[in-house]
Amino acid sequence: MFNNNTVQRFKDIETPFYYYDMDMLRQTLDACRDASAKHNFHVHYAMKANFNSKVIDTIQSYGFGADCVSGNEVKAAVEHGFDKSKVVFAGVGKSDKEINLALDADIFCFNVESIQELEIINELAKAKGKTAEIAIRINPNVDAHTHHYITTGLDENKFGINTWQLHDVVDMLRKCANLQFLGIHFHIGSQITDMEVYRSLCIRINEMQDWFENHGFAIKILNTGGGLGVDYHNPDTNNIPDFESYFQVFKKFLNVKPGQEVHFELGRALVAQSASLISRVLYVKNGQKKNFLILDAGMTELMRPMLYQAYHEIENLSRGGNQESRDKKQEDSAFLSFGEGRGEALKYDVVGPICESTDCFRKDVDLPQSYRGDLIAIRTAGAYGEVMASGYNLRDHVQSVYSE
Ligand SMILES: *Cc1c(COP(=O)(O)O)cnc(C)c1O
Protein backbone atom coordinates (compact mmCIF):
# COMPACT_ATOMS: atom_id res chain seq x y z
CA MET A 1 0.00 0.00 0.00
CA PHE A 2 2.85 2.37 0.75
CA ASN A 3 5.56 2.79 -1.82
CA ASN A 4 8.36 5.26 -1.51
CA ASN A 5 6.43 8.03 -3.27
CA THR A 6 3.47 7.65 -0.96
CA VAL A 7 5.68 7.92 2.11
CA GLN A 8 7.42 10.95 0.62
CA ARG A 9 4.02 12.53 0.02
CA PHE A 10 2.97 11.91 3.63
CA LYS A 11 5.97 13.88 4.91
CA ASP A 12 4.34 17.15 3.89
CA ILE A 13 0.88 16.41 5.30
CA GLU A 14 -0.29 17.31 8.76
CA THR A 15 -1.08 14.21 10.82
CA PRO A 16 -3.21 12.42 11.86
CA PHE A 17 -5.22 11.56 8.76
CA TYR A 18 -6.96 8.64 7.11
CA TYR A 19 -5.28 7.55 3.92
CA TYR A 20 -7.62 5.95 1.37
CA ASP A 21 -6.18 3.67 -1.27
CA MET A 22 -8.87 4.01 -3.94
CA ASP A 23 -7.37 1.27 -6.06
CA MET A 24 -7.63 -1.17 -3.17
CA LEU A 25 -11.24 -0.14 -2.68
CA ARG A 26 -12.08 -0.76 -6.33
CA GLN A 27 -10.31 -4.12 -6.39
CA THR A 28 -12.40 -5.19 -3.41
CA LEU A 29 -15.64 -3.96 -4.94
CA ASP A 30 -14.82 -5.68 -8.24
CA ALA A 31 -14.23 -8.96 -6.42
CA CYS A 32 -17.49 -8.67 -4.49
CA ARG A 33 -19.53 -7.68 -7.52
CA ASP A 34 -18.14 -10.53 -9.63
CA ALA A 35 -18.62 -13.16 -6.95
CA SER A 36 -22.19 -12.08 -6.10
CA ALA A 37 -23.33 -11.56 -9.70
CA LYS A 38 -22.58 -15.19 -10.50
CA HIS A 39 -25.44 -16.24 -8.25
CA ASN A 40 -27.69 -13.27 -8.88
CA PHE A 41 -27.24 -12.17 -5.27
CA HIS A 42 -28.04 -8.57 -4.27
CA VAL A 43 -25.51 -6.68 -2.18
CA HIS A 44 -26.33 -3.68 -0.02
CA TYR A 45 -23.45 -1.71 1.43
CA ALA A 46 -23.77 -1.22 5.20
CA MET A 47 -23.13 2.47 5.29
CA LYS A 48 -22.29 2.68 8.97
CA ALA A 49 -18.91 1.03 8.27
CA ASN A 50 -17.74 4.12 6.42
CA PHE A 51 -19.71 7.10 5.14
CA ASN A 52 -16.82 9.11 3.77
CA SER A 53 -18.30 10.82 0.67
CA LYS A 54 -15.69 9.64 -1.78
CA VAL A 55 -15.95 6.09 -0.50
CA ILE A 56 -19.74 5.90 -0.74
CA ASP A 57 -19.76 7.58 -4.14
CA THR A 58 -17.40 4.88 -5.38
CA ILE A 59 -19.52 2.12 -3.88
CA GLN A 60 -22.70 3.63 -5.28
CA SER A 61 -21.14 3.68 -8.76
CA TYR A 62 -21.00 -0.13 -8.62
CA GLY A 63 -24.78 -0.34 -8.36
CA PHE A 64 -24.84 -1.77 -4.86
CA GLY A 65 -27.77 -0.91 -2.60
CA ALA A 66 -27.48 0.75 0.82
CA ASP A 67 -28.15 -0.70 4.24
CA CYS A 68 -28.87 2.12 6.68
CA VAL A 69 -29.23 2.19 10.45
CA SER A 70 -30.35 5.78 10.98
CA GLY A 71 -32.54 8.37 9.31
CA ASN A 72 -29.49 10.40 8.39
CA GLU A 73 -27.94 7.39 6.70
CA VAL A 74 -31.14 6.96 4.67
CA LYS A 75 -30.89 10.63 3.73
CA ALA A 76 -27.22 10.32 2.82
CA ALA A 77 -27.88 7.20 0.73
CA VAL A 78 -30.52 9.01 -1.30
CA GLU A 79 -28.37 12.14 -1.62
CA HIS A 80 -25.43 10.09 -2.86
CA GLY A 81 -27.53 8.59 -5.60
CA PHE A 82 -28.28 5.13 -4.25
CA ASP A 83 -31.38 3.82 -5.96
CA LYS A 84 -34.20 4.21 -3.38
CA SER A 85 -35.52 0.83 -4.44
CA LYS A 86 -32.27 -0.57 -3.02
CA VAL A 87 -32.25 1.24 0.32
CA VAL A 88 -33.06 -0.74 3.44
CA PHE A 89 -33.40 0.58 6.97
CA ALA A 90 -32.56 -1.53 10.03
CA GLY A 91 -32.01 -0.58 13.66
CA VAL A 92 -33.44 -1.53 16.99
CA GLY A 93 -34.52 2.01 17.88
CA LYS A 94 -35.90 3.87 14.89
CA SER A 95 -37.48 7.13 16.01
CA ASP A 96 -40.80 8.39 14.59
CA LYS A 97 -38.90 11.15 12.83
CA GLU A 98 -36.59 8.63 11.17
CA ILE A 99 -39.46 6.37 10.14
CA ASN A 100 -41.30 9.31 8.61
CA LEU A 101 -38.19 10.37 6.75
CA ALA A 102 -37.79 6.87 5.30
CA LEU A 103 -41.50 6.72 4.37
CA ASP A 104 -41.17 10.06 2.58
CA ALA A 105 -38.07 8.77 0.74
CA ASP A 106 -40.03 5.68 -0.44
CA ILE A 107 -37.24 3.32 0.53
CA PHE A 108 -37.37 -0.32 -0.42
CA CYS A 109 -37.73 -1.97 2.98
CA PHE A 110 -37.78 -1.49 6.74
CA ASN A 111 -36.06 -4.30 8.61
CA VAL A 112 -38.26 -4.39 11.69
CA GLU A 113 -36.81 -5.38 15.04
CA SER A 114 -39.78 -5.55 17.43
CA ILE A 115 -43.53 -6.12 17.45
CA GLN A 116 -44.15 -2.64 18.77
CA GLU A 117 -42.15 -1.20 15.89
CA LEU A 118 -44.50 -2.97 13.42
CA GLU A 119 -47.42 -1.22 15.05
CA ILE A 120 -45.73 2.19 14.91
CA ILE A 121 -44.60 1.91 11.29
CA ASN A 122 -48.13 0.86 10.37
CA GLU A 123 -49.61 3.90 12.15
CA LEU A 124 -47.15 6.34 10.60
CA ALA A 125 -47.62 4.86 7.13
CA LYS A 126 -51.38 5.04 7.52
CA ALA A 127 -51.18 8.73 8.45
CA LYS A 128 -49.40 9.33 5.16
CA GLY A 129 -51.73 7.11 3.16
CA LYS A 130 -48.80 4.85 2.31
CA THR A 131 -47.92 1.19 2.59
CA ALA A 132 -44.56 0.39 4.14
CA GLU A 133 -42.68 -2.62 2.87
CA ILE A 134 -41.13 -4.54 5.70
CA ALA A 135 -39.00 -7.53 6.52
CA ILE A 136 -38.85 -9.11 9.95
CA ARG A 137 -35.42 -9.16 11.53
CA ILE A 138 -35.24 -12.48 13.29
CA ASN A 139 -32.75 -13.26 15.98
CA PRO A 140 -31.79 -16.81 14.96
CA ASN A 141 -29.74 -17.61 18.06
CA VAL A 142 -26.71 -18.55 15.97
CA ASP A 143 -23.33 -17.98 17.60
CA ALA A 144 -21.14 -15.93 15.26
CA HIS A 145 -17.92 -17.10 16.98
CA THR A 146 -16.62 -13.57 16.96
CA HIS A 147 -15.79 -11.15 19.75
CA HIS A 148 -18.75 -11.01 22.17
CA TYR A 149 -18.94 -7.23 21.79
CA ILE A 150 -19.79 -7.65 18.09
CA THR A 151 -22.11 -10.66 18.33
CA THR A 152 -25.70 -9.71 17.55
CA GLY A 153 -27.65 -12.91 16.83
CA LEU A 154 -27.95 -14.59 20.24
CA ASP A 155 -31.08 -14.66 22.41
CA GLU A 156 -29.36 -12.37 24.90
CA ASN A 157 -28.75 -9.62 22.28
CA LYS A 158 -31.03 -6.63 21.89
CA PHE A 159 -31.35 -7.01 18.11
CA GLY A 160 -34.17 -8.61 16.16
CA ILE A 161 -37.23 -10.56 17.17
CA ASN A 162 -36.77 -13.86 18.98
CA THR A 163 -38.30 -16.95 17.42
CA TRP A 164 -40.73 -17.57 20.28
CA GLN A 165 -42.43 -14.26 19.44
CA LEU A 166 -43.15 -15.10 15.82
CA HIS A 167 -46.76 -16.09 16.51
CA ASP A 168 -47.35 -12.57 17.82
CA VAL A 169 -45.59 -11.18 14.76
CA VAL A 170 -47.95 -12.88 12.30
CA ASP A 171 -50.96 -11.84 14.42
CA MET A 172 -49.76 -8.25 14.26
CA LEU A 173 -49.02 -8.44 10.51
CA ARG A 174 -52.59 -9.58 9.88
CA LYS A 175 -53.87 -6.51 11.72
CA CYS A 176 -51.63 -3.99 9.96
CA ALA A 177 -53.24 -2.94 6.69
CA ASN A 178 -50.47 -0.45 5.86
CA LEU A 179 -47.65 -2.95 5.99
CA GLN A 180 -46.53 -5.13 3.14
CA PHE A 181 -44.58 -8.18 4.29
CA LEU A 182 -41.61 -8.92 2.01
CA GLY A 183 -39.50 -11.39 3.87
CA ILE A 184 -37.05 -12.13 6.63
CA HIS A 185 -33.82 -10.51 7.69
CA PHE A 186 -30.88 -11.69 9.79
CA HIS A 187 -27.60 -10.19 10.93
CA ILE A 188 -25.70 -12.25 13.46
CA GLY A 189 -22.54 -10.27 14.05
CA SER A 190 -19.41 -8.83 12.57
CA GLN A 191 -15.85 -9.91 11.71
CA ILE A 192 -17.01 -13.47 11.02
CA THR A 193 -14.29 -15.55 9.40
CA ASP A 194 -15.61 -19.07 10.08
CA MET A 195 -17.77 -20.12 7.12
CA GLU A 196 -19.37 -22.83 9.27
CA VAL A 197 -21.21 -20.01 11.02
CA TYR A 198 -22.87 -19.00 7.76
CA ARG A 199 -23.82 -22.60 7.06
CA SER A 200 -25.61 -22.70 10.44
CA LEU A 201 -27.31 -19.43 9.56
CA CYS A 202 -28.55 -20.87 6.23
CA ILE A 203 -30.09 -23.82 8.03
CA ARG A 204 -31.92 -21.50 10.42
CA ILE A 205 -33.11 -19.31 7.55
CA ASN A 206 -34.51 -22.37 5.76
CA GLU A 207 -36.45 -23.34 8.89
CA MET A 208 -37.74 -19.82 9.35
CA GLN A 209 -38.96 -19.38 5.81
CA ASP A 210 -40.82 -22.69 6.02
CA TRP A 211 -42.40 -21.51 9.25
CA PHE A 212 -43.67 -18.29 7.65
CA GLU A 213 -44.97 -20.06 4.59
CA ASN A 214 -46.78 -22.59 6.74
CA HIS A 215 -48.49 -19.64 8.40
CA GLY A 216 -49.62 -18.22 5.09
CA PHE A 217 -46.90 -15.62 4.50
CA ALA A 218 -45.03 -15.92 1.22
CA ILE A 219 -41.39 -14.88 1.36
CA LYS A 220 -39.94 -12.79 -1.43
CA ILE A 221 -36.73 -11.58 0.23
CA LEU A 222 -34.18 -13.58 2.17
CA ASN A 223 -31.80 -11.04 3.69
CA THR A 224 -28.83 -12.72 5.33
CA GLY A 225 -27.20 -9.54 6.70
CA GLY A 226 -23.46 -8.94 6.65
CA GLY A 227 -20.56 -9.68 8.93
CA LEU A 228 -17.93 -11.14 6.62
CA GLY A 229 -14.57 -10.57 8.29
CA VAL A 230 -11.22 -9.35 6.99
CA ASP A 231 -7.64 -10.33 7.80
CA TYR A 232 -6.38 -7.71 10.25
CA HIS A 233 -3.07 -9.56 10.58
CA ASN A 234 -2.12 -9.62 6.88
CA PRO A 235 -3.28 -6.38 5.28
CA ASP A 236 -0.82 -6.73 2.38
CA THR A 237 -0.80 -10.43 1.60
CA ASN A 238 -4.49 -11.17 2.21
CA ASN A 239 -6.22 -7.91 1.46
CA ILE A 240 -9.32 -9.04 -0.42
CA PRO A 241 -11.87 -11.10 1.52
CA ASP A 242 -12.79 -14.46 0.06
CA PHE A 243 -16.12 -13.40 -1.42
CA GLU A 244 -16.19 -16.51 -3.62
CA SER A 245 -16.30 -18.93 -0.68
CA TYR A 246 -18.67 -16.69 1.24
CA PHE A 247 -21.34 -16.53 -1.47
CA GLN A 248 -20.75 -20.19 -2.30
CA VAL A 249 -21.89 -21.19 1.20
CA PHE A 250 -25.23 -19.47 0.65
CA LYS A 251 -25.54 -20.89 -2.84
CA LYS A 252 -25.04 -24.36 -1.43
CA PHE A 253 -27.03 -24.28 1.79
CA LEU A 254 -29.75 -21.72 1.36
CA ASN A 255 -33.00 -23.09 0.04
CA VAL A 256 -33.90 -20.40 -2.50
CA LYS A 257 -37.31 -20.86 -4.06
CA PRO A 258 -38.39 -19.59 -7.48
CA GLY A 259 -39.00 -15.85 -7.48
CA GLN A 260 -37.08 -15.24 -4.28
CA GLU A 261 -34.23 -12.75 -3.99
CA VAL A 262 -31.23 -13.20 -1.71
CA HIS A 263 -29.84 -10.03 -0.17
CA PHE A 264 -26.58 -9.34 1.65
CA GLU A 265 -25.45 -6.37 3.71
CA LEU A 266 -21.69 -6.14 3.71
CA GLY A 267 -19.90 -3.33 5.48
CA ARG A 268 -16.46 -4.11 6.82
CA ALA A 269 -15.51 -6.56 4.07
CA LEU A 270 -15.93 -3.89 1.40
CA VAL A 271 -13.96 -1.06 2.99
CA ALA A 272 -11.67 -2.17 5.83
CA GLN A 273 -8.47 -2.79 3.90
CA SER A 274 -8.68 0.35 1.81
CA ALA A 275 -7.65 2.77 4.55
CA SER A 276 -4.92 3.28 7.12
CA LEU A 277 -4.70 5.82 9.87
CA ILE A 278 -1.45 7.77 9.46
CA SER A 279 0.06 9.39 12.51
CA ARG A 280 3.36 10.77 13.77
CA VAL A 281 5.33 9.89 16.84
CA LEU A 282 5.19 12.85 19.18
CA TYR A 283 7.31 11.43 21.98
CA VAL A 284 9.20 8.30 22.85
CA LYS A 285 9.12 7.42 26.52
CA ASN A 286 11.58 4.81 27.65
CA GLY A 287 10.49 3.28 30.91
CA GLN A 288 12.11 0.58 32.99
CA LYS A 289 9.56 -2.01 32.05
CA LYS A 290 7.95 -0.41 29.04
CA ASN A 291 8.69 1.79 26.11
CA PHE A 292 5.89 4.01 24.96
CA LEU A 293 5.41 5.50 21.53
CA ILE A 294 3.10 8.45 21.98
CA LEU A 295 1.30 9.24 18.73
CA ASP A 296 -0.63 12.28 17.60
CA ALA A 297 -3.61 9.98 16.88
CA GLY A 298 -5.68 8.35 19.57
CA MET A 299 -9.08 6.91 20.35
CA THR A 300 -10.65 10.08 18.98
CA GLU A 301 -9.49 9.02 15.50
CA LEU A 302 -9.70 5.22 15.76
CA MET A 303 -11.67 3.71 18.61
CA ARG A 304 -11.81 0.02 17.68
CA PRO A 305 -8.90 -1.14 19.87
CA MET A 306 -10.32 0.69 22.89
CA LEU A 307 -13.96 -0.21 22.19
CA TYR A 308 -13.66 -3.89 21.40
CA GLN A 309 -10.06 -4.91 21.89
CA ALA A 310 -9.55 -4.97 18.15
CA TYR A 311 -6.21 -5.80 16.59
CA HIS A 312 -4.54 -3.60 13.96
CA GLU A 313 -1.15 -3.99 12.33
CA ILE A 314 1.11 -1.07 13.16
CA GLU A 315 4.03 -0.03 10.98
CA ASN A 316 6.73 2.58 11.22
CA LEU A 317 6.79 3.91 7.67
CA SER A 318 9.87 6.01 8.33
CA ARG A 319 11.87 2.92 9.36
CA GLY A 320 10.68 0.40 6.82
CA GLY A 321 7.41 -0.90 8.30
CA ASN A 322 6.93 -3.33 11.15
CA GLN A 323 9.73 -5.54 12.38
CA GLU A 324 8.57 -8.52 10.37
CA SER A 325 8.36 -6.70 7.07
CA ARG A 326 11.62 -4.96 7.88
CA ASP A 327 13.35 -8.31 8.37
CA LYS A 328 12.00 -9.44 5.06
CA LYS A 329 13.10 -6.27 3.37
CA GLN A 330 16.50 -6.47 4.97
CA GLU A 331 16.90 -9.89 3.40
CA ASP A 332 16.36 -8.45 -0.02
CA SER A 333 18.15 -5.30 1.22
CA ALA A 334 15.56 -2.93 -0.18
CA PHE A 335 14.19 -1.44 3.01
CA LEU A 336 16.74 1.30 3.43
CA SER A 337 15.07 3.16 0.62
CA PHE A 338 12.23 3.88 3.05
CA GLY A 339 14.19 5.49 5.82
CA GLU A 340 17.33 5.26 7.83
CA GLY A 341 16.37 2.06 9.59
CA ARG A 342 18.90 2.50 12.38
CA GLY A 343 18.80 0.63 15.63
CA GLU A 344 17.48 -2.68 16.81
CA ALA A 345 13.92 -3.93 17.20
CA LEU A 346 12.12 -2.91 20.34
CA LYS A 347 8.78 -3.52 21.97
CA TYR A 348 6.54 -0.51 22.34
CA ASP A 349 3.16 0.21 23.77
CA VAL A 350 1.70 2.38 21.03
CA VAL A 351 -0.58 4.95 22.68
CA GLY A 352 -2.50 8.11 21.85
CA PRO A 353 -2.55 11.54 23.48
CA ILE A 354 -6.06 11.31 24.95
CA CYS A 355 -6.58 11.57 28.69
CA GLU A 356 -7.80 8.00 29.18
CA SER A 357 -5.74 4.98 30.17
CA THR A 358 -7.55 2.90 27.57
CA ASP A 359 -6.17 5.16 24.85
CA CYS A 360 -3.73 2.50 23.64
CA PHE A 361 -3.65 1.03 20.14
CA ARG A 362 -1.64 -2.04 21.11
CA LYS A 363 0.81 -3.20 23.73
CA ASP A 364 4.21 -4.78 23.12
CA VAL A 365 4.37 -4.04 19.41
CA ASP A 366 7.60 -5.14 17.73
CA LEU A 367 8.91 -2.15 15.83
CA PRO A 368 12.25 -0.89 14.67
CA GLN A 369 13.71 1.65 17.05
CA SER A 370 11.49 4.68 16.59
CA TYR A 371 11.98 8.41 16.93
CA ARG A 372 10.02 11.61 17.29
CA GLY A 373 8.55 12.58 13.91
CA ASP A 374 8.40 9.03 12.49
CA LEU A 375 5.32 8.27 10.41
CA ILE A 376 3.23 5.43 11.80
CA ALA A 377 0.56 3.56 9.83
CA ILE A 378 -2.27 1.77 11.60
CA ARG A 379 -3.58 -0.61 8.99
CA THR A 380 -7.00 -1.99 8.03
CA ALA A 381 -8.74 1.09 9.39
CA GLY A 382 -11.31 1.64 6.63
CA ALA A 383 -14.24 0.13 8.54
CA TYR A 384 -15.58 1.55 11.80
CA GLY A 385 -12.64 3.96 11.89
CA GLU A 386 -13.28 7.46 10.59
CA VAL A 387 -17.02 7.06 11.24
CA MET A 388 -16.43 6.66 14.96
CA ALA A 389 -14.14 9.65 15.28
CA SER A 390 -15.16 11.96 18.11
CA GLY A 391 -14.40 15.44 19.32
CA TYR A 392 -13.48 14.32 22.82
CA ASN A 393 -10.81 16.60 24.33
CA LEU A 394 -11.99 19.13 21.73
CA ARG A 395 -9.84 17.42 19.14
CA ASP A 396 -9.81 18.52 15.50
CA HIS A 397 -11.87 16.38 13.17
CA VAL A 398 -9.59 13.86 11.49
CA GLN A 399 -8.75 14.62 7.85
CA SER A 400 -8.85 12.28 4.86
CA VAL A 401 -6.25 11.94 2.13
CA TYR A 402 -6.81 9.89 -1.04
CA SER A 403 -4.43 8.01 -3.27
CA GLU A 404 -6.00 9.81 -6.24
C1 LIG B 1 -23.57 -3.33 10.84
C2 LIG B 1 -24.56 -4.06 10.06
C3 LIG B 1 -24.18 -4.73 8.90
C4 LIG B 1 -22.76 -4.78 8.40
O1 LIG B 1 -21.89 -5.48 9.22
P1 LIG B 1 -20.40 -5.77 8.77
O2 LIG B 1 -19.85 -6.61 9.83
O3 LIG B 1 -19.70 -4.47 8.65
O4 LIG B 1 -20.47 -6.49 7.45
C5 LIG B 1 -25.16 -5.37 8.17
N1 LIG B 1 -26.45 -5.35 8.57
C6 LIG B 1 -26.84 -4.73 9.68
C7 LIG B 1 -28.28 -4.74 10.07
C8 LIG B 1 -25.92 -4.06 10.47
O5 LIG B 1 -26.31 -3.45 11.57
Coordinates of C-alpha atoms in Angstrom, one line a residue, residues 101-308:
L101 CA -38.2 10.4 6.8
A102 CA -37.8 6.9 5.3
L103 CA -41.5 6.7 4.4
D104 CA -41.2 10.1 2.6
A105 CA -38.1 8.8 0.7
D106 CA -40.0 5.7 -0.4
I107 CA -37.2 3.3 0.5
F108 CA -37.4 -0.3 -0.4
C109 CA -37.7 -2.0 3.0
F110 CA -37.8 -1.5 6.7
N111 CA -36.1 -4.3 8.6
V112 CA -38.3 -4.4 11.7
E113 CA -36.8 -5.4 15.0
S114 CA -39.8 -5.6 17.4
I115 CA -43.5 -6.1 17.4
Q116 CA -44.1 -2.6 18.8
E117 CA -42.1 -1.2 15.9
L118 CA -44.5 -3.0 13.4
E119 CA -47.4 -1.2 15.1
I120 CA -45.7 2.2 14.9
I121 CA -44.6 1.9 11.3
N122 CA -48.1 0.9 10.4
E123 CA -49.6 3.9 12.2
L124 CA -47.2 6.3 10.6
A125 CA -47.6 4.9 7.1
K126 CA -51.4 5.0 7.5
A127 CA -51.2 8.7 8.4
K128 CA -49.4 9.3 5.2
G129 CA -51.7 7.1 3.2
K130 CA -48.8 4.8 2.3
T131 CA -47.9 1.2 2.6
A132 CA -44.6 0.4 4.1
E133 CA -42.7 -2.6 2.9
I134 CA -41.1 -4.5 5.7
A135 CA -39.0 -7.5 6.5
I136 CA -38.9 -9.1 9.9
R137 CA -35.4 -9.2 11.5
I138 CA -35.2 -12.5 13.3
N139 CA -32.7 -13.3 16.0
P140 CA -31.8 -16.8 15.0
N141 CA -29.7 -17.6 18.1
V142 CA -26.7 -18.6 16.0
D143 CA -23.3 -18.0 17.6
A144 CA -21.1 -15.9 15.3
H145 CA -17.9 -17.1 17.0
T146 CA -16.6 -13.6 17.0
H147 CA -15.8 -11.1 19.8
H148 CA -18.7 -11.0 22.2
Y149 CA -18.9 -7.2 21.8
I150 CA -19.8 -7.6 18.1
T151 CA -22.1 -10.7 18.3
T152 CA -25.7 -9.7 17.6
G153 CA -27.7 -12.9 16.8
L154 CA -27.9 -14.6 20.2
D155 CA -31.1 -14.7 22.4
E156 CA -29.4 -12.4 24.9
N157 CA -28.7 -9.6 22.3
K158 CA -31.0 -6.6 21.9
F159 CA -31.3 -7.0 18.1
G160 CA -34.2 -8.6 16.2
I161 CA -37.2 -10.6 17.2
N162 CA -36.8 -13.9 19.0
T163 CA -38.3 -17.0 17.4
W164 CA -40.7 -17.6 20.3
Q165 CA -42.4 -14.3 19.4
L166 CA -43.1 -15.1 15.8
H167 CA -46.8 -16.1 16.5
D168 CA -47.3 -12.6 17.8
V169 CA -45.6 -11.2 14.8
V170 CA -48.0 -12.9 12.3
D171 CA -51.0 -11.8 14.4
M172 CA -49.8 -8.3 14.3
L173 CA -49.0 -8.4 10.5
R174 CA -52.6 -9.6 9.9
K175 CA -53.9 -6.5 11.7
C176 CA -51.6 -4.0 10.0
A177 CA -53.2 -2.9 6.7
N178 CA -50.5 -0.4 5.9
L179 CA -47.6 -3.0 6.0
Q180 CA -46.5 -5.1 3.1
F181 CA -44.6 -8.2 4.3
L182 CA -41.6 -8.9 2.0
G183 CA -39.5 -11.4 3.9
I184 CA -37.1 -12.1 6.6
H185 CA -33.8 -10.5 7.7
F186 CA -30.9 -11.7 9.8
H187 CA -27.6 -10.2 10.9
I188 CA -25.7 -12.2 13.5
G189 CA -22.5 -10.3 14.0
S190 CA -19.4 -8.8 12.6
Q191 CA -15.8 -9.9 11.7
I192 CA -17.0 -13.5 11.0
T193 CA -14.3 -15.6 9.4
D194 CA -15.6 -19.1 10.1
M195 CA -17.8 -20.1 7.1
E196 CA -19.4 -22.8 9.3
V197 CA -21.2 -20.0 11.0
Y198 CA -22.9 -19.0 7.8
R199 CA -23.8 -22.6 7.1
S200 CA -25.6 -22.7 10.4
L201 CA -27.3 -19.4 9.6
C202 CA -28.6 -20.9 6.2
I203 CA -30.1 -23.8 8.0
R204 CA -31.9 -21.5 10.4
I205 CA -33.1 -19.3 7.5
N206 CA -34.5 -22.4 5.8
E207 CA -36.4 -23.3 8.9
M208 CA -37.7 -19.8 9.4
Q209 CA -39.0 -19.4 5.8
D210 CA -40.8 -22.7 6.0
W211 CA -42.4 -21.5 9.2
F212 CA -43.7 -18.3 7.7
E213 CA -45.0 -20.1 4.6
N214 CA -46.8 -22.6 6.7
H215 CA -48.5 -19.6 8.4
G216 CA -49.6 -18.2 5.1
F217 CA -46.9 -15.6 4.5
A218 CA -45.0 -15.9 1.2
I219 CA -41.4 -14.9 1.4
K220 CA -39.9 -12.8 -1.4
I221 CA -36.7 -11.6 0.2
L222 CA -34.2 -13.6 2.2
N223 CA -31.8 -11.0 3.7
T224 CA -28.8 -12.7 5.3
G225 CA -27.2 -9.5 6.7
G226 CA -23.5 -8.9 6.7
G227 CA -20.6 -9.7 8.9
L228 CA -17.9 -11.1 6.6
G229 CA -14.6 -10.6 8.3
V230 CA -11.2 -9.4 7.0
D231 CA -7.6 -10.3 7.8
Y232 CA -6.4 -7.7 10.2
H233 CA -3.1 -9.6 10.6
N234 CA -2.1 -9.6 6.9
P235 CA -3.3 -6.4 5.3
D236 CA -0.8 -6.7 2.4
T237 CA -0.8 -10.4 1.6
N238 CA -4.5 -11.2 2.2
N239 CA -6.2 -7.9 1.5
I240 CA -9.3 -9.0 -0.4
P241 CA -11.9 -11.1 1.5
D242 CA -12.8 -14.5 0.1
F243 CA -16.1 -13.4 -1.4
E244 CA -16.2 -16.5 -3.6
S245 CA -16.3 -18.9 -0.7
Y246 CA -18.7 -16.7 1.2
F247 CA -21.3 -16.5 -1.5
Q248 CA -20.7 -20.2 -2.3
V249 CA -21.9 -21.2 1.2
F250 CA -25.2 -19.5 0.7
K251 CA -25.5 -20.9 -2.8
K252 CA -25.0 -24.4 -1.4
F253 CA -27.0 -24.3 1.8
L254 CA -29.7 -21.7 1.4
N255 CA -33.0 -23.1 0.0
V256 CA -33.9 -20.4 -2.5
K257 CA -37.3 -20.9 -4.1
P258 CA -38.4 -19.6 -7.5
G259 CA -39.0 -15.8 -7.5
Q260 CA -37.1 -15.2 -4.3
E261 CA -34.2 -12.8 -4.0
V262 CA -31.2 -13.2 -1.7
H263 CA -29.8 -10.0 -0.2
F264 CA -26.6 -9.3 1.6
E265 CA -25.5 -6.4 3.7
L266 CA -21.7 -6.1 3.7
G267 CA -19.9 -3.3 5.5
R268 CA -16.5 -4.1 6.8
A269 CA -15.5 -6.6 4.1
L270 CA -15.9 -3.9 1.4
V271 CA -14.0 -1.1 3.0
A272 CA -11.7 -2.2 5.8
Q273 CA -8.5 -2.8 3.9
S274 CA -8.7 0.4 1.8
A275 CA -7.7 2.8 4.6
S276 CA -4.9 3.3 7.1
L277 CA -4.7 5.8 9.9
I278 CA -1.4 7.8 9.5
S279 CA 0.1 9.4 12.5
R280 CA 3.4 10.8 13.8
V281 CA 5.3 9.9 16.8
L282 CA 5.2 12.9 19.2
Y283 CA 7.3 11.4 22.0
V284 CA 9.2 8.3 22.9
K285 CA 9.1 7.4 26.5
N286 CA 11.6 4.8 27.6
G287 CA 10.5 3.3 30.9
Q288 CA 12.1 0.6 33.0
K289 CA 9.6 -2.0 32.1
K290 CA 8.0 -0.4 29.0
N291 CA 8.7 1.8 26.1
F292 CA 5.9 4.0 25.0
L293 CA 5.4 5.5 21.5
I294 CA 3.1 8.5 22.0
L295 CA 1.3 9.2 18.7
D296 CA -0.6 12.3 17.6
A297 CA -3.6 10.0 16.9
G298 CA -5.7 8.4 19.6
M299 CA -9.1 6.9 20.3
T300 CA -10.7 10.1 19.0
E301 CA -9.5 9.0 15.5
L302 CA -9.7 5.2 15.8
M303 CA -11.7 3.7 18.6
R304 CA -11.8 0.0 17.7
P305 CA -8.9 -1.1 19.9
M306 CA -10.3 0.7 22.9
L307 CA -14.0 -0.2 22.2
Y308 CA -13.7 -3.9 21.4

